[in-house]
Amino acid sequence: GSSGRPSLALGANSVMPSLALGANSAMPSLALVLTSCIIPLLITGGIHLDGFMDTSDARHSYGSREKKLEILNDPHIGAFAVIRTIILCAIFVSAVDVILHWASPGRITVFCLIYILSRALSGIAVLTFKGAKKQGMLQNRRETSAPSQRLNLAVLLLEAAAAAAVM
């Protein structure tokens, strides 16, 4: 289950600034950047990267809607997934390097709030936007969610934005 995920994500938000503040330590720069990039993958188990890769393949297939949905269910990776993942990793590693070596500790903390903001926005999107399929995990979640969950996610989003603005 995902019962441990929220506390694990909060833990990552406290680990990232610690790594960043350790930039002046004896830890080599490349190790610091790569460790900071690996943390989100370890927390999520790679599920988001897998979804990114599937979506990259489907969007660049230029096939029909049905063909794109087939590609999303295909366990194999295609050329577009590999190319776009290499680009994503290069951008992410570069961004983390810039943030860790040029930003103040307050700005690094704001960077760490991105994970909270993205979760809140994802939750709002799940509960608000139309899904690609009429069945599946996303549709089940949408049908069983209470209207108050949108409000809870909006409040979380506002709190994270306010925290970022204060820093």
PDB file of C-alpha atoms in Angstrom, residues 63-129:
ATOM      1  CA  GLY A  63      -1.499   7.002 -34.125  1.00  0.00           C
ATOM      2  CA  SER A  64      -5.191   6.926 -33.307  1.00  0.00           C
ATOM      3  CA  ARG A  65      -6.465   7.349 -29.763  1.00  0.00           C
ATOM      4  CA  GLU A  66      -6.887   3.573 -29.480  1.00  0.00           C
ATOM      5  CA  LYS A  67      -3.312   2.979 -30.674  1.00  0.00           C
ATOM      6  CA  LYS A  68      -1.993   5.467 -28.082  1.00  0.00           C
ATOM      7  CA  LEU A  69      -3.933   3.693 -25.320  1.00  0.00           C
ATOM      8  CA  GLU A  70      -2.441   0.373 -26.496  1.00  0.00           C
ATOM      9  CA  ILE A  71       1.044   1.879 -26.295  1.00  0.00           C
ATOM     10  CA  LEU A  72       0.358   3.079 -22.737  1.00  0.00           C
ATOM     11  CA  ASN A  73      -0.409  -0.531 -21.742  1.00  0.00           C
ATOM     12  CA  ASP A  74       2.600  -2.015 -23.579  1.00  0.00           C
ATOM     13  CA  PRO A  75       5.390  -2.980 -21.128  1.00  0.00           C
ATOM     14  CA  HIS A  76       8.142  -2.374 -23.737  1.00  0.00           C
ATOM     15  CA  ILE A  77       9.982   0.906 -24.132  1.00  0.00           C
ATOM     16  CA  GLY A  78      10.292   2.614 -27.464  1.00  0.00           C
ATOM     17  CA  ALA A  79      12.847   4.954 -28.979  1.00  0.00           C
ATOM     18  CA  PHE A  80      10.908   8.095 -28.049  1.00  0.00           C
ATOM     19  CA  ALA A  81      10.797   7.044 -24.397  1.00  0.00           C
ATOM     20  CA  VAL A  82      14.562   6.555 -24.321  1.00  0.00           C
ATOM     21  CA  ILE A  83      15.313   9.838 -26.109  1.00  0.00           C
ATOM     22  CA  ARG A  84      12.943  11.900 -23.954  1.00  0.00           C
ATOM     23  CA  THR A  85      14.188  10.251 -20.740  1.00  0.00           C
ATOM     24  CA  ILE A  86      17.801  11.095 -21.593  1.00  0.00           C
ATOM     25  CA  ILE A  87      16.723  14.701 -22.216  1.00  0.00           C
ATOM     26  CA  LEU A  88      14.742  14.760 -18.955  1.00  0.00           C
ATOM     27  CA  CYS A  89      17.685  13.379 -16.965  1.00  0.00           C
ATOM     28  CA  ALA A  90      20.120  15.880 -18.495  1.00  0.00           C
ATOM     29  CA  ILE A  91      17.805  18.782 -17.661  1.00  0.00           C
ATOM     30  CA  PHE A  92      17.125  17.482 -14.141  1.00  0.00           C
ATOM     31  CA  VAL A  93      20.798  16.862 -13.311  1.00  0.00           C
ATOM     32  CA  SER A  94      21.720  20.297 -14.687  1.00  0.00           C
ATOM     33  CA  ALA A  95      18.937  22.009 -12.739  1.00  0.00           C
ATOM     34  CA  VAL A  96      19.852  20.273  -9.487  1.00  0.00           C
ATOM     35  CA  ASP A  97      23.517  21.166 -10.007  1.00  0.00           C
ATOM     36  CA  VAL A  98      22.653  24.838 -10.515  1.00  0.00           C
ATOM     37  CA  ILE A  99      20.295  24.879  -7.535  1.00  0.00           C
ATOM     38  CA  LEU A 100      22.706  23.140  -5.167  1.00  0.00           C
ATOM     39  CA  HIS A 101      25.704  25.246  -6.089  1.00  0.00           C
ATOM     40  CA  TRP A 102      24.259  28.677  -6.766  1.00  0.00           C
ATOM     41  CA  ALA A 103      21.131  29.016  -4.626  1.00  0.00           C
ATOM     42  CA  SER A 104      20.855  30.180  -1.049  1.00  0.00           C
ATOM     43  CA  PRO A 105      19.562  27.690   1.579  1.00  0.00           C
ATOM     44  CA  GLY A 106      16.136  29.399   1.526  1.00  0.00           C
ATOM     45  CA  ARG A 107      15.840  28.936  -2.218  1.00  0.00           C
ATOM     46  CA  ILE A 108      16.878  25.310  -1.889  1.00  0.00           C
ATOM     47  CA  THR A 109      14.041  24.792   0.586  1.00  0.00           C
ATOM     48  CA  VAL A 110      11.649  26.347  -1.954  1.00  0.00           C
ATOM     49  CA  PHE A 111      13.001  23.867  -4.510  1.00  0.00           C
ATOM     50  CA  CYS A 112      12.153  21.051  -2.096  1.00  0.00           C
ATOM     51  CA  LEU A 113       8.571  22.362  -1.816  1.00  0.00           C
ATOM     52  CA  ILE A 114       8.157  21.583  -5.524  1.00  0.00           C
ATOM     53  CA  TYR A 115       7.432  17.972  -4.580  1.00  0.00           C
ATOM     54  CA  ILE A 116       4.577  19.022  -2.308  1.00  0.00           C
ATOM     55  CA  LEU A 117       3.217  21.435  -4.924  1.00  0.00           C
ATOM     56  CA  SER A 118       3.343  18.789  -7.650  1.00  0.00           C
ATOM     57  CA  ARG A 119       1.477  16.254  -5.486  1.00  0.00           C
ATOM     58  CA  ALA A 120      -1.257  18.777  -4.717  1.00  0.00           C
ATOM     59  CA  LEU A 121      -1.595  19.756  -8.388  1.00  0.00           C
ATOM     60  CA  SER A 122      -1.651  16.092  -9.424  1.00  0.00           C
ATOM     61  CA  GLY A 123      -4.424  15.364  -6.932  1.00  0.00           C
ATOM     62  CA  ILE A 124      -6.479  18.307  -8.184  1.00  0.00           C
ATOM     63  CA  ALA A 125      -5.944  17.153 -11.787  1.00  0.00           C
ATOM     64  CA  VAL A 126      -7.033  13.594 -10.955  1.00  0.00           C
ATOM     65  CA  LEU A 127     -10.229  14.839  -9.339  1.00  0.00           C
ATOM     66  CA  THR A 128     -10.980  17.504 -11.951  1.00  0.00           C
ATOM     67  CA  PHE A 129      -9.819  16.521 -15.446  1.00  0.00           C
TER      68      PHE A 129
END
